[in-house]
């Protein structure tokens, strides 16, 4: 039987995750006039930060491909 590859993206830090999500939401608001506030986004990111850190600590070492990202969302490294 075959095993599906596990590809993981790793942001440089949670400040970057917050900035990326806020930018995504700003684009949505510009397009639709509706979206989530910065405070709501910050709360969401904070809520999932602990879980994300645990997943990265446990699964990243066994990932088939780990994609490390820079704060500008470009690829810093591919670890296979």
PDB file of N, CA, C and O in Angstrom:
ATOM      1  N   UNK A   1       0.844  -1.188   0.000  1.00  0.00           N
ATOM      2  CA  UNK A   1       0.000   0.000   0.000  1.00  0.00           C
ATOM      3  C   UNK A   1       0.885   1.247   0.000  1.00  0.00           C
ATOM      4  O   UNK A   1       2.013   1.221   0.474  1.00  0.00           O
ATOM      5  N   UNK A   2       0.360   2.315  -0.513  1.00  0.00           N
ATOM      6  CA  UNK A   2       1.140   3.552  -0.564  1.00  0.00           C
ATOM      7  C   UNK A   2       0.747   4.468   0.600  1.00  0.00           C
ATOM      8  O   UNK A   2      -0.357   4.408   1.124  1.00  0.00           O
ATOM      9  N   UNK A   3       1.674   5.310   0.956  1.00  0.00           N
ATOM     10  CA  UNK A   3       1.448   6.262   2.039  1.00  0.00           C
ATOM     11  C   UNK A   3       1.441   7.658   1.430  1.00  0.00           C
ATOM     12  O   UNK A   3       2.328   8.006   0.647  1.00  0.00           O
ATOM     13  N   UNK A   4       0.442   8.434   1.772  1.00  0.00           N
ATOM     14  CA  UNK A   4       0.390   9.807   1.278  1.00  0.00           C
ATOM     15  C   UNK A   4       1.484  10.626   1.921  1.00  0.00           C
ATOM     16  O   UNK A   4       1.754  10.484   3.120  1.00  0.00           O
ATOM     17  N   UNK A   5       2.109  11.506   1.150  1.00  0.00           N
ATOM     18  CA  UNK A   5       3.155  12.358   1.734  1.00  0.00           C
ATOM     19  C   UNK A   5       2.540  13.393   2.673  1.00  0.00           C
ATOM     20  O   UNK A   5       1.398  13.810   2.498  1.00  0.00           O
ATOM     21  N   UNK A   6       3.296  13.765   3.673  1.00  0.00           N
ATOM     22  CA  UNK A   6       2.885  14.815   4.601  1.00  0.00           C
ATOM     23  C   UNK A   6       3.733  16.045   4.294  1.00  0.00           C
ATOM     24  O   UNK A   6       4.951  16.024   4.460  1.00  0.00           O
ATOM     25  N   UNK A   7       3.081  17.093   3.802  1.00  0.00           N
ATOM     26  CA  UNK A   7       3.756  18.349   3.502  1.00  0.00           C
ATOM     27  C   UNK A   7       3.284  19.374   4.518  1.00  0.00           C
ATOM     28  O   UNK A   7       2.087  19.579   4.700  1.00  0.00           O
ATOM     29  N   UNK A   8       4.239  20.007   5.188  1.00  0.00           N
ATOM     30  CA  UNK A   8       3.899  21.003   6.207  1.00  0.00           C
ATOM     31  C   UNK A   8       4.533  22.339   5.860  1.00  0.00           C
ATOM     32  O   UNK A   8       5.659  22.393   5.393  1.00  0.00           O
ATOM     33  N   UNK A   9       3.775  23.397   6.124  1.00  0.00           N
ATOM     34  CA  UNK A   9       4.283  24.759   5.985  1.00  0.00           C
ATOM     35  C   UNK A   9       4.609  25.285   7.370  1.00  0.00           C
ATOM     36  O   UNK A   9       3.807  25.131   8.300  1.00  0.00           O
ATOM     37  N   UNK A  10       5.778  25.918   7.507  1.00  0.00           N
ATOM     38  CA  UNK A  10       6.170  26.463   8.807  1.00  0.00           C
ATOM     39  C   UNK A  10       6.440  27.957   8.651  1.00  0.00           C
ATOM     40  O   UNK A  10       7.381  28.354   7.968  1.00  0.00           O
ATOM     41  N   UNK A  11       5.591  28.750   9.278  1.00  0.00           N
ATOM     42  CA  UNK A  11       5.769  30.204   9.287  1.00  0.00           C
ATOM     43  C   UNK A  11       6.951  30.541  10.200  1.00  0.00           C
ATOM     44  O   UNK A  11       7.259  29.787  11.131  1.00  0.00           O
ATOM     45  N   UNK A  12       7.595  31.673   9.963  1.00  0.00           N
ATOM     46  CA  UNK A  12       8.740  32.013  10.804  1.00  0.00           C
ATOM     47  C   UNK A  12       8.348  32.304  12.257  1.00  0.00           C
ATOM     48  O   UNK A  12       9.124  32.055  13.172  1.00  0.00           O
ATOM     49  N   UNK A  13       7.124  32.795  12.466  1.00  0.00           N
ATOM     50  CA  UNK A  13       6.643  33.121  13.813  1.00  0.00           C
ATOM     51  C   UNK A  13       5.155  33.461  13.744  1.00  0.00           C
ATOM     52  O   UNK A  13       4.590  33.576  12.657  1.00  0.00           O
ATOM     53  N   UNK A  14       4.542  33.625  14.890  1.00  0.00           N
ATOM     54  CA  UNK A  14       3.109  33.895  14.902  1.00  0.00           C
ATOM     55  C   UNK A  14       2.784  35.349  14.585  1.00  0.00           C
ATOM     56  O   UNK A  14       1.658  35.653  14.184  1.00  0.00           O
ATOM     57  N   UNK A  15       3.744  36.248  14.710  1.00  0.00           N
ATOM     58  CA  UNK A  15       3.528  37.622  14.250  1.00  0.00           C
ATOM     59  C   UNK A  15       3.308  37.625  12.741  1.00  0.00           C
ATOM     60  O   UNK A  15       2.462  38.359  12.228  1.00  0.00           O
ATOM     61  N   UNK A  16       4.062  36.798  12.033  1.00  0.00           N
ATOM     62  CA  UNK A  16       3.884  36.686  10.583  1.00  0.00           C
ATOM     63  C   UNK A  16       2.516  36.099  10.247  1.00  0.00           C
ATOM     64  O   UNK A  16       1.835  36.581   9.335  1.00  0.00           O
ATOM     65  N   UNK A  17       2.119  35.070  10.971  1.00  0.00           N
ATOM     66  CA  UNK A  17       0.807  34.456  10.736  1.00  0.00           C
ATOM     67  C   UNK A  17      -0.283  35.506  10.914  1.00  0.00           C
ATOM     68  O   UNK A  17      -1.201  35.619  10.093  1.00  0.00           O
ATOM     69  N   UNK A  18      -0.178  36.299  11.955  1.00  0.00           N
ATOM     70  CA  UNK A  18      -1.158  37.348  12.216  1.00  0.00           C
ATOM     71  C   UNK A  18      -1.162  38.369  11.076  1.00  0.00           C
ATOM     72  O   UNK A  18      -2.225  38.728  10.555  1.00  0.00           O
ATOM     73  N   UNK A  19      -0.012  38.811  10.651  1.00  0.00           N
ATOM     74  CA  UNK A  19       0.084  39.785   9.553  1.00  0.00           C
ATOM     75  C   UNK A  19      -0.497  39.229   8.259  1.00  0.00           C
ATOM     76  O   UNK A  19      -1.220  39.933   7.547  1.00  0.00           O
ATOM     77  N   UNK A  20      -0.179  37.971   7.953  1.00  0.00           N
ATOM     78  CA  UNK A  20      -0.689  37.354   6.727  1.00  0.00           C
ATOM     79  C   UNK A  20      -2.212  37.265   6.746  1.00  0.00           C
ATOM     80  O   UNK A  20      -2.884  37.536   5.757  1.00  0.00           O
ATOM     81  N   UNK A  21      -2.742  36.877   7.888  1.00  0.00           N
ATOM     82  CA  UNK A  21      -4.202  36.727   8.005  1.00  0.00           C
ATOM     83  C   UNK A  21      -4.891  38.085   7.924  1.00  0.00           C
ATOM     84  O   UNK A  21      -5.958  38.215   7.317  1.00  0.00           O
ATOM     85  N   UNK A  22      -4.278  39.108   8.526  1.00  0.00           N
ATOM     86  CA  UNK A  22      -4.853  40.451   8.444  1.00  0.00           C
ATOM     87  C   UNK A  22      -4.831  40.964   7.006  1.00  0.00           C
ATOM     88  O   UNK A  22      -5.807  41.574   6.549  1.00  0.00           O
ATOM     89  N   UNK A  23      -3.758  40.717   6.288  1.00  0.00           N
ATOM     90  CA  UNK A  23      -3.672  41.118   4.889  1.00  0.00           C
ATOM     91  C   UNK A  23      -4.738  40.408   4.056  1.00  0.00           C
ATOM     92  O   UNK A  23      -5.405  41.022   3.220  1.00  0.00           O
ATOM     93  N   UNK A  24      -4.905  39.124   4.300  1.00  0.00           N
ATOM     94  CA  UNK A  24      -5.936  38.361   3.598  1.00  0.00           C
ATOM     95  C   UNK A  24      -7.310  38.983   3.848  1.00  0.00           C
ATOM     96  O   UNK A  24      -8.118  39.139   2.928  1.00  0.00           O
ATOM     97  N   UNK A  25      -7.563  39.350   5.075  1.00  0.00           N
ATOM     98  CA  UNK A  25      -8.865  39.915   5.433  1.00  0.00           C
ATOM     99  C   UNK A  25      -9.043  41.308   4.830  1.00  0.00           C
ATOM    100  O   UNK A  25     -10.141  41.661   4.382  1.00  0.00           O
ATOM    101  N   UNK A  26      -7.980  42.102   4.781  1.00  0.00           N
ATOM    102  CA  UNK A  26      -8.052  43.429   4.153  1.00  0.00           C
ATOM    103  C   UNK A  26      -8.425  43.308   2.679  1.00  0.00           C
ATOM    104  O   UNK A  26      -9.219  44.098   2.158  1.00  0.00           O
ATOM    105  N   UNK A  27      -7.877  42.318   2.011  1.00  0.00           N
ATOM    106  CA  UNK A  27      -8.207  42.092   0.605  1.00  0.00           C
ATOM    107  C   UNK A  27      -9.664  41.679   0.449  1.00  0.00           C
ATOM    108  O   UNK A  27     -10.343  42.113  -0.487  1.00  0.00           O
ATOM    109  N   UNK A  28     -10.153  40.856   1.373  1.00  0.00           N
ATOM    110  CA  UNK A  28     -11.554  40.444   1.342  1.00  0.00           C
ATOM    111  C   UNK A  28     -12.474  41.644   1.538  1.00  0.00           C
ATOM    112  O   UNK A  28     -13.461  41.805   0.825  1.00  0.00           O
ATOM    113  N   UNK A  29     -12.148  42.493   2.499  1.00  0.00           N
ATOM    114  CA  UNK A  29     -12.959  43.688   2.766  1.00  0.00           C
ATOM    115  C   UNK A  29     -12.958  44.611   1.549  1.00  0.00           C
ATOM    116  O   UNK A  29     -13.998  45.156   1.164  1.00  0.00           O
ATOM    117  N   UNK A  30     -11.799  44.771   0.920  1.00  0.00           N
ATOM    118  CA  UNK A  30     -11.708  45.621  -0.272  1.00  0.00           C
ATOM    119  C   UNK A  30     -12.582  45.073  -1.398  1.00  0.00           C
ATOM    120  O   UNK A  30     -13.182  45.837  -2.158  1.00  0.00           O
ATOM    121  N   UNK A  31     -12.674  43.763  -1.493  1.00  0.00           N
ATOM    122  CA  UNK A  31     -13.437  43.126  -2.561  1.00  0.00           C
ATOM    123  C   UNK A  31     -14.934  43.045  -2.257  1.00  0.00           C
ATOM    124  O   UNK A  31     -15.766  43.207  -3.134  1.00  0.00           O
ATOM    125  N   UNK A  32     -15.278  42.781  -0.991  1.00  0.00           N
ATOM    126  CA  UNK A  32     -16.681  42.506  -0.662  1.00  0.00           C
ATOM    127  C   UNK A  32     -17.329  43.523   0.276  1.00  0.00           C
ATOM    128  O   UNK A  32     -18.544  43.537   0.421  1.00  0.00           O
ATOM    129  N   UNK A  33     -16.490  44.309   0.946  1.00  0.00           N
ATOM    130  CA  UNK A  33     -17.032  45.248   1.924  1.00  0.00           C
ATOM    131  C   UNK A  33     -17.300  44.617   3.277  1.00  0.00           C
ATOM    132  O   UNK A  33     -17.754  45.274   4.204  1.00  0.00           O
ATOM    133  N   UNK A  34     -17.009  43.340   3.426  1.00  0.00           N
ATOM    134  CA  UNK A  34     -17.253  42.619   4.680  1.00  0.00           C
ATOM    135  C   UNK A  34     -16.001  41.855   5.072  1.00  0.00           C
ATOM    136  O   UNK A  34     -15.236  41.430   4.216  1.00  0.00           O
ATOM    137  N   UNK A  35     -15.848  41.641   6.377  1.00  0.00           N
ATOM    138  CA  UNK A  35     -14.715  40.850   6.833  1.00  0.00           C
ATOM    139  C   UNK A  35     -14.585  40.861   8.335  1.00  0.00           C
ATOM    140  O   UNK A  35     -15.416  41.401   9.052  1.00  0.00           O
ATOM    141  N   UNK A  36     -13.506  40.272   8.798  1.00  0.00           N
ATOM    142  CA  UNK A  36     -13.218  40.112  10.214  1.00  0.00           C
ATOM    143  C   UNK A  36     -12.320  41.255  10.682  1.00  0.00           C
ATOM    144  O   UNK A  36     -11.433  41.682   9.946  1.00  0.00           O
ATOM    145  N   UNK A  37     -12.524  41.716  11.906  1.00  0.00           N
ATOM    146  CA  UNK A  37     -11.711  42.800  12.438  1.00  0.00           C
ATOM    147  C   UNK A  37     -10.335  42.291  12.849  1.00  0.00           C
ATOM    148  O   UNK A  37     -10.148  41.081  13.075  1.00  0.00           O
ATOM    149  N   UNK A  38      -9.379  43.196  12.977  1.00  0.00           N
ATOM    150  CA  UNK A  38      -8.036  42.815  13.432  1.00  0.00           C
ATOM    151  C   UNK A  38      -8.083  42.158  14.806  1.00  0.00           C
ATOM    152  O   UNK A  38      -7.361  41.198  15.071  1.00  0.00           O
ATOM    153  N   UNK A  39      -8.942  42.665  15.692  1.00  0.00           N
ATOM    154  CA  UNK A  39      -9.054  42.077  17.036  1.00  0.00           C
ATOM    155  C   UNK A  39      -9.594  40.651  16.971  1.00  0.00           C
ATOM    156  O   UNK A  39      -9.121  39.770  17.700  1.00  0.00           O
ATOM    157  N   UNK A  40     -10.553  40.403  16.101  1.00  0.00           N
ATOM    158  CA  UNK A  40     -11.097  39.047  15.945  1.00  0.00           C
ATOM    159  C   UNK A  40     -10.041  38.101  15.381  1.00  0.00           C
ATOM    160  O   UNK A  40      -9.940  36.953  15.813  1.00  0.00           O
ATOM    161  N   UNK A  41      -9.267  38.594  14.440  1.00  0.00           N
ATOM    162  CA  UNK A  41      -8.198  37.777  13.859  1.00  0.00           C
ATOM    163  C   UNK A  41      -7.150  37.451  14.917  1.00  0.00           C
ATOM    164  O   UNK A  41      -6.704  36.314  15.036  1.00  0.00           O
ATOM    165  N   UNK A  42      -6.750  38.447  15.697  1.00  0.00           N
ATOM    166  CA  UNK A  42      -5.748  38.229  16.747  1.00  0.00           C
ATOM    167  C   UNK A  42      -6.235  37.186  17.739  1.00  0.00           C
ATOM    168  O   UNK A  42      -5.465  36.310  18.166  1.00  0.00           O
ATOM    169  N   UNK A  43      -7.500  37.246  18.098  1.00  0.00           N
ATOM    170  CA  UNK A  43      -8.065  36.260  19.033  1.00  0.00           C
ATOM    171  C   UNK A  43      -8.042  34.860  18.426  1.00  0.00           C
ATOM    172  O   UNK A  43      -7.703  33.878  19.088  1.00  0.00           O
ATOM    173  N   UNK A  44      -8.396  34.751  17.147  1.00  0.00           N
ATOM    174  CA  UNK A  44      -8.385  33.465  16.462  1.00  0.00           C
ATOM    175  C   UNK A  44      -6.976  32.882  16.417  1.00  0.00           C
ATOM    176  O   UNK A  44      -6.768  31.708  16.752  1.00  0.00           O
ATOM    177  N   UNK A  45      -6.001  33.695  16.040  1.00  0.00           N
ATOM    178  CA  UNK A  45      -4.610  33.236  15.962  1.00  0.00           C
ATOM    179  C   UNK A  45      -4.130  32.796  17.344  1.00  0.00           C
ATOM    180  O   UNK A  45      -3.505  31.744  17.491  1.00  0.00           O
ATOM    181  N   UNK A  46      -4.435  33.578  18.362  1.00  0.00           N
ATOM    182  CA  UNK A  46      -4.023  33.248  19.723  1.00  0.00           C
ATOM    183  C   UNK A  46      -4.656  31.923  20.174  1.00  0.00           C
ATOM    184  O   UNK A  46      -4.014  31.098  20.812  1.00  0.00           O
ATOM    185  N   UNK A  47      -5.908  31.712  19.784  1.00  0.00           N
ATOM    186  CA  UNK A  47      -6.622  30.496  20.165  1.00  0.00           C
ATOM    187  C   UNK A  47      -5.948  29.244  19.598  1.00  0.00           C
ATOM    188  O   UNK A  47      -5.869  28.219  20.269  1.00  0.00           O
ATOM    189  N   UNK A  48      -5.463  29.320  18.370  1.00  0.00           N
ATOM    190  CA  UNK A  48      -4.882  28.152  17.712  1.00  0.00           C
ATOM    191  C   UNK A  48      -3.362  28.053  17.841  1.00  0.00           C
ATOM    192  O   UNK A  48      -2.778  27.055  17.418  1.00  0.00           O
ATOM    193  N   UNK A  49      -2.733  29.041  18.446  1.00  0.00           N
ATOM    194  CA  UNK A  49      -1.266  29.032  18.530  1.00  0.00           C
ATOM    195  C   UNK A  49      -0.734  27.825  19.300  1.00  0.00           C
ATOM    196  O   UNK A  49       0.181  27.135  18.833  1.00  0.00           O
ATOM    197  N   UNK A  50      -1.274  27.539  20.452  1.00  0.00           N
ATOM    198  CA  UNK A  50      -0.790  26.415  21.259  1.00  0.00           C
ATOM    199  C   UNK A  50      -0.938  25.095  20.518  1.00  0.00           C
ATOM    200  O   UNK A  50      -0.015  24.278  20.458  1.00  0.00           O
ATOM    201  N   UNK A  51      -2.094  24.887  19.912  1.00  0.00           N
ATOM    202  CA  UNK A  51      -2.338  23.663  19.149  1.00  0.00           C
ATOM    203  C   UNK A  51      -1.363  23.552  17.969  1.00  0.00           C
ATOM    204  O   UNK A  51      -0.790  22.491  17.724  1.00  0.00           O
ATOM    205  N   UNK A  52      -1.157  24.655  17.271  1.00  0.00           N
ATOM    206  CA  UNK A  52      -0.245  24.654  16.126  1.00  0.00           C
ATOM    207  C   UNK A  52       1.180  24.337  16.560  1.00  0.00           C
ATOM    208  O   UNK A  52       1.883  23.568  15.898  1.00  0.00           O
ATOM    209  N   UNK A  53       1.611  24.907  17.657  1.00  0.00           N
ATOM    210  CA  UNK A  53       2.959  24.623  18.159  1.00  0.00           C
ATOM    211  C   UNK A  53       3.113  23.131  18.488  1.00  0.00           C
ATOM    212  O   UNK A  53       4.145  22.528  18.196  1.00  0.00           O
ATOM    213  N   UNK A  54       2.093  22.535  19.090  1.00  0.00           N
ATOM    214  CA  UNK A  54       2.149  21.106  19.417  1.00  0.00           C
ATOM    215  C   UNK A  54       2.202  20.252  18.155  1.00  0.00           C
ATOM    216  O   UNK A  54       2.977  19.298  18.079  1.00  0.00           O
ATOM    217  N   UNK A  55       1.398  20.589  17.158  1.00  0.00           N
ATOM    218  CA  UNK A  55       1.389  19.829  15.903  1.00  0.00           C
ATOM    219  C   UNK A  55       2.750  19.928  15.225  1.00  0.00           C
ATOM    220  O   UNK A  55       3.298  18.919  14.760  1.00  0.00           O
ATOM    221  N   UNK A  56       3.316  21.127  15.176  1.00  0.00           N
ATOM    222  CA  UNK A  56       4.627  21.296  14.550  1.00  0.00           C
ATOM    223  C   UNK A  56       5.701  20.503  15.291  1.00  0.00           C
ATOM    224  O   UNK A  56       6.557  19.875  14.671  1.00  0.00           O
ATOM    225  N   UNK A  57       5.647  20.517  16.596  1.00  0.00           N
ATOM    226  CA  UNK A  57       6.659  19.800  17.377  1.00  0.00           C
ATOM    227  C   UNK A  57       6.563  18.287  17.156  1.00  0.00           C
ATOM    228  O   UNK A  57       7.583  17.603  17.075  1.00  0.00           O
ATOM    229  N   UNK A  58       5.341  17.779  17.028  1.00  0.00           N
ATOM    230  CA  UNK A  58       5.169  16.328  16.898  1.00  0.00           C
ATOM    231  C   UNK A  58       5.243  15.828  15.461  1.00  0.00           C
ATOM    232  O   UNK A  58       5.763  14.754  15.202  1.00  0.00           O
ATOM    233  N   UNK A  59       4.698  16.606  14.509  1.00  0.00           N
ATOM    234  CA  UNK A  59       4.611  16.112  13.138  1.00  0.00           C
ATOM    235  C   UNK A  59       5.727  16.598  12.214  1.00  0.00           C
ATOM    236  O   UNK A  59       6.074  15.892  11.264  1.00  0.00           O
ATOM    237  N   UNK A  60       6.270  17.767  12.467  1.00  0.00           N
ATOM    238  CA  UNK A  60       7.305  18.306  11.570  1.00  0.00           C
ATOM    239  C   UNK A  60       8.492  17.362  11.404  1.00  0.00           C
ATOM    240  O   UNK A  60       8.974  17.181  10.279  1.00  0.00           O
ATOM    241  N   UNK A  61       8.975  16.718  12.475  1.00  0.00           N
ATOM    242  CA  UNK A  61      10.111  15.804  12.283  1.00  0.00           C
ATOM    243  C   UNK A  61       9.807  14.622  11.358  1.00  0.00           C
ATOM    244  O   UNK A  61      10.710  14.072  10.733  1.00  0.00           O
ATOM    245  N   UNK A  62       8.532  14.233  11.238  1.00  0.00           N
ATOM    246  CA  UNK A  62       8.193  13.099  10.380  1.00  0.00           C
ATOM    247  C   UNK A  62       7.574  13.528   9.049  1.00  0.00           C
ATOM    248  O   UNK A  62       7.162  12.671   8.262  1.00  0.00           O
ATOM    249  N   UNK A  63       7.545  14.820   8.778  1.00  0.00           N
ATOM    250  CA  UNK A  63       6.975  15.306   7.520  1.00  0.00           C
ATOM    251  C   UNK A  63       7.822  14.841   6.341  1.00  0.00           C
ATOM    252  O   UNK A  63       9.049  14.787   6.427  1.00  0.00           O
ATOM    253  N   UNK A  64       7.163  14.505   5.260  1.00  0.00           N
ATOM    254  CA  UNK A  64       7.858  14.151   4.035  1.00  0.00           C
ATOM    255  C   UNK A  64       8.592  15.378   3.499  1.00  0.00           C
ATOM    256  O   UNK A  64       9.742  15.300   3.089  1.00  0.00           O
ATOM    257  N   UNK A  65       7.895  16.503   3.514  1.00  0.00           N
ATOM    258  CA  UNK A  65       8.474  17.776   3.094  1.00  0.00           C
ATOM    259  C   UNK A  65       8.048  18.842   4.094  1.00  0.00           C
ATOM    260  O   UNK A  65       6.858  19.007   4.373  1.00  0.00           O
ATOM    261  N   UNK A  66       9.014  19.567   4.620  1.00  0.00           N
ATOM    262  CA  UNK A  66       8.757  20.703   5.498  1.00  0.00           C
ATOM    263  C   UNK A  66       9.176  21.949   4.736  1.00  0.00           C
ATOM    264  O   UNK A  66      10.324  22.066   4.305  1.00  0.00           O
ATOM    265  N   UNK A  67       8.227  22.856   4.542  1.00  0.00           N
ATOM    266  CA  UNK A  67       8.485  24.097   3.814  1.00  0.00           C
ATOM    267  C   UNK A  67       8.589  25.218   4.841  1.00  0.00           C
ATOM    268  O   UNK A  67       7.598  25.572   5.479  1.00  0.00           O
ATOM    269  N   UNK A  68       9.792  25.739   5.016  1.00  0.00           N
ATOM    270  CA  UNK A  68       9.995  26.858   5.931  1.00  0.00           C
ATOM    271  C   UNK A  68       9.819  28.150   5.148  1.00  0.00           C
ATOM    272  O   UNK A  68      10.432  28.344   4.098  1.00  0.00           O
ATOM    273  N   UNK A  69       8.959  29.020   5.667  1.00  0.00           N
ATOM    274  CA  UNK A  69       8.640  30.265   4.989  1.00  0.00           C
ATOM    275  C   UNK A  69       9.308  31.460   5.655  1.00  0.00           C
ATOM    276  O   UNK A  69       9.546  31.450   6.864  1.00  0.00           O
ATOM    277  N   UNK A  70       9.577  32.490   4.860  1.00  0.00           N
ATOM    278  CA  UNK A  70      10.055  33.774   5.375  1.00  0.00           C
ATOM    279  C   UNK A  70       8.836  34.645   5.674  1.00  0.00           C
ATOM    280  O   UNK A  70       7.723  34.333   5.251  1.00  0.00           O
ATOM    281  N   UNK A  71       9.057  35.754   6.339  1.00  0.00           N
ATOM    282  CA  UNK A  71       7.948  36.642   6.682  1.00  0.00           C
ATOM    283  C   UNK A  71       7.271  37.240   5.453  1.00  0.00           C
ATOM    284  O   UNK A  71       6.119  37.650   5.521  1.00  0.00           O
ATOM    285  N   UNK A  72       7.970  37.258   4.292  1.00  0.00           N
ATOM    286  CA  UNK A  72       7.354  37.756   3.054  1.00  0.00           C
ATOM    287  C   UNK A  72       6.670  36.637   2.270  1.00  0.00           C
ATOM    288  O   UNK A  72       6.298  36.810   1.124  1.00  0.00           O
ATOM    289  N   UNK A  73       6.519  35.483   2.883  1.00  0.00           N
ATOM    290  CA  UNK A  73       5.846  34.300   2.352  1.00  0.00           C
ATOM    291  C   UNK A  73       6.623  33.595   1.243  1.00  0.00           C
ATOM    292  O   UNK A  73       6.086  32.721   0.575  1.00  0.00           O
ATOM    293  N   UNK A  74       7.880  33.929   1.071  1.00  0.00           N
ATOM    294  CA  UNK A  74       8.719  33.173   0.135  1.00  0.00           C
ATOM    295  C   UNK A  74       9.312  31.989   0.872  1.00  0.00           C
ATOM    296  O   UNK A  74       9.365  31.970   2.114  1.00  0.00           O
ATOM    297  N   UNK A  75       9.779  31.016   0.119  1.00  0.00           N
ATOM    298  CA  UNK A  75      10.324  29.805   0.711  1.00  0.00           C
ATOM    299  C   UNK A  75      11.755  30.044   1.150  1.00  0.00           C
ATOM    300  O   UNK A  75      12.608  30.464   0.360  1.00  0.00           O
ATOM    301  N   UNK A  76      12.020  29.790   2.426  1.00  0.00           N
ATOM    302  CA  UNK A  76      13.366  29.917   2.978  1.00  0.00           C
ATOM    303  C   UNK A  76      14.127  28.603   2.834  1.00  0.00           C
ATOM    304  O   UNK A  76      15.324  28.600   2.593  1.00  0.00           O
ATOM    305  N   UNK A  77      13.400  27.476   2.983  1.00  0.00           N
ATOM    306  CA  UNK A  77      14.053  26.162   2.886  1.00  0.00           C
ATOM    307  C   UNK A  77      13.007  25.079   2.652  1.00  0.00           C
ATOM    308  O   UNK A  77      11.870  25.200   3.090  1.00  0.00           O
ATOM    309  N   UNK A  78      13.448  24.051   1.949  1.00  0.00           N
ATOM    310  CA  UNK A  78      12.660  22.827   1.783  1.00  0.00           C
ATOM    311  C   UNK A  78      13.452  21.712   2.431  1.00  0.00           C
ATOM    312  O   UNK A  78      14.613  21.481   2.094  1.00  0.00           O
ATOM    313  N   UNK A  79      12.829  21.051   3.378  1.00  0.00           N
ATOM    314  CA  UNK A  79      13.505  19.962   4.072  1.00  0.00           C
ATOM    315  C   UNK A  79      12.744  18.687   3.721  1.00  0.00           C
ATOM    316  O   UNK A  79      11.573  18.545   4.006  1.00  0.00           O
ATOM    317  N   UNK A  80      13.476  17.770   3.076  1.00  0.00           N
ATOM    318  CA  UNK A  80      12.859  16.518   2.624  1.00  0.00           C
ATOM    319  C   UNK A  80      13.385  15.343   3.416  1.00  0.00           C
ATOM    320  O   UNK A  80      14.482  15.316   3.855  1.00  0.00           O
TER     321      UNK A  80
END
